[in-house]
PDB file of C-alpha atoms and ligand atoms in Angstrom:
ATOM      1  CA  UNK K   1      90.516  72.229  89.024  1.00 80.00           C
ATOM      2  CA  UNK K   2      88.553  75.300  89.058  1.00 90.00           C
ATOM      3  CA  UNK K   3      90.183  78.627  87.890  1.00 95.00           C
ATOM      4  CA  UNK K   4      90.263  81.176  90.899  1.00 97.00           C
ATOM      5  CA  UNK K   5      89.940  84.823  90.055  1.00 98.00           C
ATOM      6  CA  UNK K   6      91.074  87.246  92.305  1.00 98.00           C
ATOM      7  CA  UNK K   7      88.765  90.962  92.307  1.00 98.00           C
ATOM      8  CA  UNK K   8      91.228  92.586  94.568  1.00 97.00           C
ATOM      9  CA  UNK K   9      93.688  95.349  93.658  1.00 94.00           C
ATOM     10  CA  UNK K  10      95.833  94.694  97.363  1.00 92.00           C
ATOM     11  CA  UNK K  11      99.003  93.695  97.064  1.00 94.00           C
ATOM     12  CA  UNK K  12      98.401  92.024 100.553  1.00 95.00           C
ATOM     13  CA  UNK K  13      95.409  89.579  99.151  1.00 97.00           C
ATOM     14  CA  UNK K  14      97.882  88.125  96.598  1.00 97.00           C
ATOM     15  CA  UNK K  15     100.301  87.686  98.894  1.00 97.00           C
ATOM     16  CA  UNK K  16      98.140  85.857 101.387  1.00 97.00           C
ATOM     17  CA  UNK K  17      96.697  83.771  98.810  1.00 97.00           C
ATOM     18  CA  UNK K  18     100.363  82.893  97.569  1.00 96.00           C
ATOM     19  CA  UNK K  19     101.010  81.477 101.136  1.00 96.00           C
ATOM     20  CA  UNK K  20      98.234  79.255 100.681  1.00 95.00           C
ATOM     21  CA  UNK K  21      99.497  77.437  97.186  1.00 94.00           C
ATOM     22  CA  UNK K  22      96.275  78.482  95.307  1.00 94.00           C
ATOM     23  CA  UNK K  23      96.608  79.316  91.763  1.00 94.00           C
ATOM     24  CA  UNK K  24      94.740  82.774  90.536  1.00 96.00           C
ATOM     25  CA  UNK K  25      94.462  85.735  87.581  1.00 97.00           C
ATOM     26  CA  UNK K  26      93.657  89.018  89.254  1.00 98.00           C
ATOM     27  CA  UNK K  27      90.771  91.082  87.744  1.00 97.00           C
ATOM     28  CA  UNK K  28      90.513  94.795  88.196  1.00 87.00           C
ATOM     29  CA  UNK K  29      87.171  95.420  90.392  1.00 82.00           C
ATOM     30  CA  UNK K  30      86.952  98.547  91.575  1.00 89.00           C
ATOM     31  CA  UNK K  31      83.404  99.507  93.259  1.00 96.00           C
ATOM     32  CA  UNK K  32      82.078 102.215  95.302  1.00 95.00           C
ATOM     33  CA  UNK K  33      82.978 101.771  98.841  1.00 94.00           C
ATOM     34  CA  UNK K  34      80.742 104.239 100.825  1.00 93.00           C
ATOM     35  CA  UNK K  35      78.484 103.137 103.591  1.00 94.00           C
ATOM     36  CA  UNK K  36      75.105 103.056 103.335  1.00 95.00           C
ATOM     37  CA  UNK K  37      73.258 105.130 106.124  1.00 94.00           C
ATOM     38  CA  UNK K  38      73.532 103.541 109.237  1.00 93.00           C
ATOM     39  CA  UNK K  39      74.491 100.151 107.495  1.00 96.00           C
ATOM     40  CA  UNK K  40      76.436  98.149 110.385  1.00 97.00           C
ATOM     41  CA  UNK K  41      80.070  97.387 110.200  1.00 98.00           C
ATOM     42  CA  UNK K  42      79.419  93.621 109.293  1.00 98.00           C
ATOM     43  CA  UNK K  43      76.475  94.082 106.816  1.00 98.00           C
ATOM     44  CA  UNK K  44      79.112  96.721 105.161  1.00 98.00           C
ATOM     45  CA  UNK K  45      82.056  94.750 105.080  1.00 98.00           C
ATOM     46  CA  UNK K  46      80.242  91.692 103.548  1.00 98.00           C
ATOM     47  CA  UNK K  47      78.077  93.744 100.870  1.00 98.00           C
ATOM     48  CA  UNK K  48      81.410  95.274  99.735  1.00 98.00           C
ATOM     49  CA  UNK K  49      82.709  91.798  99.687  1.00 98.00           C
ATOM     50  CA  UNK K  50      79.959  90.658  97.697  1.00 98.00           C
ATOM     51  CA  UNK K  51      80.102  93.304  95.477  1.00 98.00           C
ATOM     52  CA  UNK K  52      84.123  93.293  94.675  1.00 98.00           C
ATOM     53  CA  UNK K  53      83.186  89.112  94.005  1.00 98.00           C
ATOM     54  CA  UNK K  54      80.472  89.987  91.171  1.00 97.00           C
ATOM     55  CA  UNK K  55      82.175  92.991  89.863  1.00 97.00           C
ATOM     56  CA  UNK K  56      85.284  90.553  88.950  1.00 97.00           C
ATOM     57  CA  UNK K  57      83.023  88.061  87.558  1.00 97.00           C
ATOM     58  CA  UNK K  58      82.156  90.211  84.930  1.00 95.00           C
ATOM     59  CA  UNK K  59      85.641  90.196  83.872  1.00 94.00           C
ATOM     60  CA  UNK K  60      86.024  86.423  83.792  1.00 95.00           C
ATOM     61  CA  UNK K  61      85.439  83.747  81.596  1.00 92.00           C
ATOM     62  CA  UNK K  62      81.932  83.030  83.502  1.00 91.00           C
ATOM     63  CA  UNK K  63      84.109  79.121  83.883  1.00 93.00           C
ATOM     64  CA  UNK K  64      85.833  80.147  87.270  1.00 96.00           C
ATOM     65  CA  UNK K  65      84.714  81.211  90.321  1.00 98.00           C
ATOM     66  CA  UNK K  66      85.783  84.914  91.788  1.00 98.00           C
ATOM     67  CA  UNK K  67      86.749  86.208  95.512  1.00 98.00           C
ATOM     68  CA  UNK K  68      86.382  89.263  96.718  1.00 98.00           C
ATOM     69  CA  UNK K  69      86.948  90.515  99.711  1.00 98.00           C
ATOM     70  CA  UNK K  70      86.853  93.878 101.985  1.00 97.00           C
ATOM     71  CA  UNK K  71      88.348  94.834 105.569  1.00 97.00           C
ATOM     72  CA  UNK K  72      87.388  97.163 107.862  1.00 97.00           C
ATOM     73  CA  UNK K  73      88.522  98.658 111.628  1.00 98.00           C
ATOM     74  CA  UNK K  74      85.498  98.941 113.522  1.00 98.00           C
ATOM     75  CA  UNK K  75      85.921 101.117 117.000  1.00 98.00           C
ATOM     76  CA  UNK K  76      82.918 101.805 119.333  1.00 97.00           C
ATOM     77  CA  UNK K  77      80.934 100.389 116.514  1.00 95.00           C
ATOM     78  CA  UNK K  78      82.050 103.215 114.059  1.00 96.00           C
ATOM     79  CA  UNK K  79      83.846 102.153 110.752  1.00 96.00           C
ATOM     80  CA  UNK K  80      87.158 103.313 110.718  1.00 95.00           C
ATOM     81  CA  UNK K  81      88.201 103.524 106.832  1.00 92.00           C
ATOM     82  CA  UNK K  82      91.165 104.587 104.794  1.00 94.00           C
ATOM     83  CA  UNK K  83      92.482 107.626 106.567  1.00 96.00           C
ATOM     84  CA  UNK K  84      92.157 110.070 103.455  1.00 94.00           C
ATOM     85  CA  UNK K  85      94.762 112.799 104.715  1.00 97.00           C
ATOM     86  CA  UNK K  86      97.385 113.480 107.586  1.00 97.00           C
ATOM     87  CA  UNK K  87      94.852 114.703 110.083  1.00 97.00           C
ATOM     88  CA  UNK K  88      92.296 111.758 109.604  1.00 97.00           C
ATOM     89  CA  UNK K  89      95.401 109.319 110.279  1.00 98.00           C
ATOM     90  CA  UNK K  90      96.586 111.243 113.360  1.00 98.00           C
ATOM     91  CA  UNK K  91      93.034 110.950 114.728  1.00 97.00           C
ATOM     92  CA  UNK K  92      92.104 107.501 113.986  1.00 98.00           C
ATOM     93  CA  UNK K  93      95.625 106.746 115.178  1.00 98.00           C
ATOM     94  CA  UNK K  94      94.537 108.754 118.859  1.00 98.00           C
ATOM     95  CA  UNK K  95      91.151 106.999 119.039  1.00 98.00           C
ATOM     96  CA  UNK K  96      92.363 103.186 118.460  1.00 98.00           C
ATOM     97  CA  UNK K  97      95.166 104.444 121.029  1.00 98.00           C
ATOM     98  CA  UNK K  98      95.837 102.196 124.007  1.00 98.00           C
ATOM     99  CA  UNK K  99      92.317 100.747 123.741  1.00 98.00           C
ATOM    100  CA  UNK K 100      90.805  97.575 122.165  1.00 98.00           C
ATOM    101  CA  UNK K 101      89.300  97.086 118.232  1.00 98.00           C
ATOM    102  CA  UNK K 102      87.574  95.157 115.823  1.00 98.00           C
ATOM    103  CA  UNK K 103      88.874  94.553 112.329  1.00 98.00           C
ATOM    104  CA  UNK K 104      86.447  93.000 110.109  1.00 98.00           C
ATOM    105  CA  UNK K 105      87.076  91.083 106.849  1.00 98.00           C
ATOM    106  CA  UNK K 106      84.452  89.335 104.511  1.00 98.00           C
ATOM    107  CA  UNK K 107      85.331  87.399 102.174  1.00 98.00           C
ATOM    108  CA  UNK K 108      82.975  86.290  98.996  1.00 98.00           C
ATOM    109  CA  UNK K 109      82.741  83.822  96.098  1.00 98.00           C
ATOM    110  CA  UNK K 110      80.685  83.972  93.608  1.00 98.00           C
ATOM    111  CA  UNK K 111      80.968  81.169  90.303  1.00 97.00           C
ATOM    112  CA  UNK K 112      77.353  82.783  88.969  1.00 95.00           C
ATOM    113  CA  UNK K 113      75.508  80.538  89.905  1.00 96.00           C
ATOM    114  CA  UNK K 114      76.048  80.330  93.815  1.00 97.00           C
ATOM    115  CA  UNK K 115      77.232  83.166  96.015  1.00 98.00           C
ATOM    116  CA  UNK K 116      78.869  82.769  99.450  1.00 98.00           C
ATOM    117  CA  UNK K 117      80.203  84.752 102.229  1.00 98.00           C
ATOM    118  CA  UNK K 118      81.428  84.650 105.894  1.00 98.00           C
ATOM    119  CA  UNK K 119      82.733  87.705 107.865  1.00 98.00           C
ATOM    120  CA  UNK K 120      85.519  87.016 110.452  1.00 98.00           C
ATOM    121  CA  UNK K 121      85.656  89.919 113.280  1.00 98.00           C
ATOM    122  CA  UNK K 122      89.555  89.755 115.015  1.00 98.00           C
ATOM    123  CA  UNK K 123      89.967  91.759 118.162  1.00 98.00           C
ATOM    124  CA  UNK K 124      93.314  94.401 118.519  1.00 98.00           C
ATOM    125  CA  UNK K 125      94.654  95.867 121.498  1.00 98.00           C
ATOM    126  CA  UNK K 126      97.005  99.000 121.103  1.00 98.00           C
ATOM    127  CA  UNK K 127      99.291 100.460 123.520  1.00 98.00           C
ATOM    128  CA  UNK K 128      99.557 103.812 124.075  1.00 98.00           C
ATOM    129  CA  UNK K 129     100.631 105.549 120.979  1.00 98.00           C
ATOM    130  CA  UNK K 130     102.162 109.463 121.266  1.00 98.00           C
ATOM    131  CA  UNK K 131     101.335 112.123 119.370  1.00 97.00           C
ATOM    132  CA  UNK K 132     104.599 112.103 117.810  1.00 97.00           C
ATOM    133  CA  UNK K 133     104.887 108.641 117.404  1.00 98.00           C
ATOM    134  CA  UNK K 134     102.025 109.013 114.767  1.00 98.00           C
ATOM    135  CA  UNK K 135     103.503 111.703 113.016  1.00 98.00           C
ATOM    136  CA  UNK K 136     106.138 109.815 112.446  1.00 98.00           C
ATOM    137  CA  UNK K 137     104.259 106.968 111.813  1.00 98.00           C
ATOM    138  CA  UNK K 138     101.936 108.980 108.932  1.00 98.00           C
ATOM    139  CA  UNK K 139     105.640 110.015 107.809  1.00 98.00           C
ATOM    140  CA  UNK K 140     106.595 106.821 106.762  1.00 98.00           C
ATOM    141  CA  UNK K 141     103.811 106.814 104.694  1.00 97.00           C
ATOM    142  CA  UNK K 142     102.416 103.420 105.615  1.00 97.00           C
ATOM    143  CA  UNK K 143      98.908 104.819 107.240  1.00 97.00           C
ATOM    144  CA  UNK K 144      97.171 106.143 103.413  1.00 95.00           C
ATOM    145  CA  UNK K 145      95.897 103.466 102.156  1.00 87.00           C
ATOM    146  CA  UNK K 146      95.010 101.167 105.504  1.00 94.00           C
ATOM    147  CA  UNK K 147      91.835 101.033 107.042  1.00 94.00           C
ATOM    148  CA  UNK K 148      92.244 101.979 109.779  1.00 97.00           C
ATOM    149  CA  UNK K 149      95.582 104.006 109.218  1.00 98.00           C
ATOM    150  CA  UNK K 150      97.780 101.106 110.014  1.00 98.00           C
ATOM    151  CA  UNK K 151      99.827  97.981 108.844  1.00 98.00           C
ATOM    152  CA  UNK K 152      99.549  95.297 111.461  1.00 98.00           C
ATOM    153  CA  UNK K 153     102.173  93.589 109.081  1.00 97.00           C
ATOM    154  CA  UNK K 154     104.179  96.680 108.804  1.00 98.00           C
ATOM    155  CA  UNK K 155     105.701  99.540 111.089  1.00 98.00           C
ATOM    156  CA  UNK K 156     102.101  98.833 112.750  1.00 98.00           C
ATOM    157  CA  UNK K 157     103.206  95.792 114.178  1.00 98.00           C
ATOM    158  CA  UNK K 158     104.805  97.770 117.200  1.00 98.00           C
ATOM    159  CA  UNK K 159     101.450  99.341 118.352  1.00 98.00           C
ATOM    160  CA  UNK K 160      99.950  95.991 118.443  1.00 98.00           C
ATOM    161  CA  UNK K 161     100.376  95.019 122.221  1.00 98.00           C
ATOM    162  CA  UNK K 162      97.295  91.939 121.423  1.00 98.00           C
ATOM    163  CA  UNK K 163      94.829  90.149 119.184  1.00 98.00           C
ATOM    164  CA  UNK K 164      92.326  87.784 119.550  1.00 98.00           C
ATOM    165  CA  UNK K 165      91.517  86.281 116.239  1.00 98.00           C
ATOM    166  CA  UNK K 166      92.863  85.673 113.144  1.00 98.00           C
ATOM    167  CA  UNK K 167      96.081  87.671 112.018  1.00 98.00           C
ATOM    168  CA  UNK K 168      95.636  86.847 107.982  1.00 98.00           C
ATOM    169  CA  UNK K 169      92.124  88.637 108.176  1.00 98.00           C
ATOM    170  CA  UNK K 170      93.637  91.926 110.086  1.00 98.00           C
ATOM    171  CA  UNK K 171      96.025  92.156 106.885  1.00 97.00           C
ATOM    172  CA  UNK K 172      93.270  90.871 104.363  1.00 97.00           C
ATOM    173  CA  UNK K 173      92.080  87.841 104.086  1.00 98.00           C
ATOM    174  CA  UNK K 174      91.327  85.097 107.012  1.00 98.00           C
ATOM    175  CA  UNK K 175      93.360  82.511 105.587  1.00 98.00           C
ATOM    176  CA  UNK K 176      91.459  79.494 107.190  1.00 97.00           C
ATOM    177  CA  UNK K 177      88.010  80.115 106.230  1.00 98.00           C
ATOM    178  CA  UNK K 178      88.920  81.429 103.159  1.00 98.00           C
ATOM    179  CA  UNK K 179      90.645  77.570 101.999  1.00 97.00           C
ATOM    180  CA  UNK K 180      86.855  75.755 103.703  1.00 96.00           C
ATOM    181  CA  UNK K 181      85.211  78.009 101.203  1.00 97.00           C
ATOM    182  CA  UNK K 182      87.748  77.442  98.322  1.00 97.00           C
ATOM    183  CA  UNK K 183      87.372  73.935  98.471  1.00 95.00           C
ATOM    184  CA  UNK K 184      83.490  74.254  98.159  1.00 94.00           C
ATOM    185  CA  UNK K 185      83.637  75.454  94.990  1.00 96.00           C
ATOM    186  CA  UNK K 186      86.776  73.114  93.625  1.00 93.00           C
ATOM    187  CA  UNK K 187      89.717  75.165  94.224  1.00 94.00           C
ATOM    188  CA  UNK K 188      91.600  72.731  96.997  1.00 88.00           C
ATOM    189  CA  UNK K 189      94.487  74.606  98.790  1.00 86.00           C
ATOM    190  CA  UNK K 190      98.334  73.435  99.225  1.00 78.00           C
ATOM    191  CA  UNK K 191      96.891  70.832 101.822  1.00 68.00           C
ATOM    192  CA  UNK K 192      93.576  69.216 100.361  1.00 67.00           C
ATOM    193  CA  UNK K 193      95.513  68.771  96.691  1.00 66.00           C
ATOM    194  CA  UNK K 194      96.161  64.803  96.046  1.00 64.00           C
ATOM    195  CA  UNK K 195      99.787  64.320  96.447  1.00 61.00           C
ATOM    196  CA  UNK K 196     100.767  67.604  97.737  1.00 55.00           C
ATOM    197  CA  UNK K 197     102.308  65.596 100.900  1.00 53.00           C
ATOM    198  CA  UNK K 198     105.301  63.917  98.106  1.00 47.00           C
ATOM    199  CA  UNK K 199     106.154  67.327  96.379  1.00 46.00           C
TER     200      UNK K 199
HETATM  201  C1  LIG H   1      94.015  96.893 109.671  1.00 68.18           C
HETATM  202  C2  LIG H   1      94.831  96.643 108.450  1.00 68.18           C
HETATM  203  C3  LIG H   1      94.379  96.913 107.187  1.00 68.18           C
HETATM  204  N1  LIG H   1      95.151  96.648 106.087  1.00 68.18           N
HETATM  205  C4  LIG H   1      94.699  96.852 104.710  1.00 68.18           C
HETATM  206  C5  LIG H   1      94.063  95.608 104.104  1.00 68.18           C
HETATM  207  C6  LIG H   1      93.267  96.140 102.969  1.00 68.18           C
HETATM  208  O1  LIG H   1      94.035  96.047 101.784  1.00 68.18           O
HETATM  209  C7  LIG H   1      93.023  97.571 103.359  1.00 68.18           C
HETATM  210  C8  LIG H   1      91.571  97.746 103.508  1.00 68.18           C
HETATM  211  O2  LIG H   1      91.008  98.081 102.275  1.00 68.18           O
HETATM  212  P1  LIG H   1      90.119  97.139 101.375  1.00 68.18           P
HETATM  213  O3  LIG H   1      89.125  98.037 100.684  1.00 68.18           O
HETATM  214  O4  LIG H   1      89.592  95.977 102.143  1.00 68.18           O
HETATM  215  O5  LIG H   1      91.129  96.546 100.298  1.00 68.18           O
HETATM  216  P2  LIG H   1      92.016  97.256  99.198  1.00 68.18           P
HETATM  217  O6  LIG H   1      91.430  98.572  98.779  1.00 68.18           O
HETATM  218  O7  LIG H   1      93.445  97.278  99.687  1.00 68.18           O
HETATM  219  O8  LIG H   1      91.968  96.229  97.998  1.00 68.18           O
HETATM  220  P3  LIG H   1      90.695  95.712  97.123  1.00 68.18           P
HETATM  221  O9  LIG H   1      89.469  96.464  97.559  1.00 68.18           O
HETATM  222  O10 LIG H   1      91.063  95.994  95.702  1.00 68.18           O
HETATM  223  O11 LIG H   1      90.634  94.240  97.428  1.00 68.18           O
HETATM  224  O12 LIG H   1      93.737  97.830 104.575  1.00 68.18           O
HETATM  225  C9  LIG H   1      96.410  96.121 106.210  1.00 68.18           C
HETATM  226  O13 LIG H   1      97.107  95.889 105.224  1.00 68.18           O
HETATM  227  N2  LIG H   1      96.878  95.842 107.459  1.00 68.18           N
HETATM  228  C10 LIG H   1      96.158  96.066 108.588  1.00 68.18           C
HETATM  229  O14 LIG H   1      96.650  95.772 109.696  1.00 68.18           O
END
């Protein structure tokens, strides 16, 4: 079986790649994650992707193959990204605020020879969220280091009052088309490994 590295320093990408059964070594990737003028949301999400995937590869064995991946809130078209203080959060929190959103994950392999990539778009509604509420919220520190300024799999969850879509790629990683694209380059999840059905 092919060796999976993981270019990812979330704690949430492991996780969701636990869930799945597949096997992986995390590499350190980090990259430069501005936006290039007026680059749209899904061209950003899946260069960054791309980018995270080769930047681990360097760190690899060159025998495995590498996913990286990036996620990003997208409202009115405008990339919402990591809230980088108390007043960003509250904002971001006031815009996505009893309205619809997009969150946008890409995901990307790369084994150096081939490169792939797919970007999944999930839709979130929010109920009305008070002033107060997210200043408590940004209080329990949760917001800092979300795009977005939220955990949907967190304290988050309660401003979520819908979603269309996957769920996996609001926290990360879209768990389904991540395993199709896994098993094209040899790394089979829980379900397509021979005799997983008798363990
Ligand atoms: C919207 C939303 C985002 N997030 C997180 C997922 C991502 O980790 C983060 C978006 O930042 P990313 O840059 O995609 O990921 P990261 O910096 O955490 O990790 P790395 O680049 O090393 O892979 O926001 C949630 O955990 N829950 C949510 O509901």
């Amino acid at each position: 079986m092919t060796q999976l590295y993981l270019a990812s320093g979330s704690p949430r990408r492991r996780e969701l790649l636990t869930q799945i059964g597949v096997p992986f070594i995390v590499v350190s990737a980090p990259i430069d994650e501005t936006p290039m003028p007026d680059e749209a949301p899904a061209a950003y999400v899946e260069r960054l992707a791309q980018a995270k995937a080769v930047a681990g590869f360097a760190h690899t064995d060159g025998a495995g193959v590498v996913l990286g991946a990036d996620t990003t809130v997208v409202l009115d078209g405008q990339i919402l990204g990591k809230p980088e203080n108390r007043e960003q959060a509250l904002a971001m929190l006031g815009d996505l605020s009893k309205r619809e959103h997009q969150v946008l994950t890409a995901v990307a392999l790369t084994d150096g020879r081939r490169s792939v990539s797919r970007c999944v778009s999930t839709t979130v509604r929010f109920r009305t969220i008070s002033f107060e509420e997210a200043l408590r919220y940004w209080d329990s520190g949760e917001p800092a280091d979300k795009a977005g300024g939220y955990a949907i799999q967190g304290l988050g969850a309660v401003f979520v009052s819908a979603i269309d879509g996957s769920y996996s790629a609001v926290v990360g990683l879209p768990l389904s088309e991540t395993a199709e694209m896994l098993e094209q380059f040899g790394v089979p999840c829980w379900q397509l490994q021979e005799g997983s059905a008798q363990r």
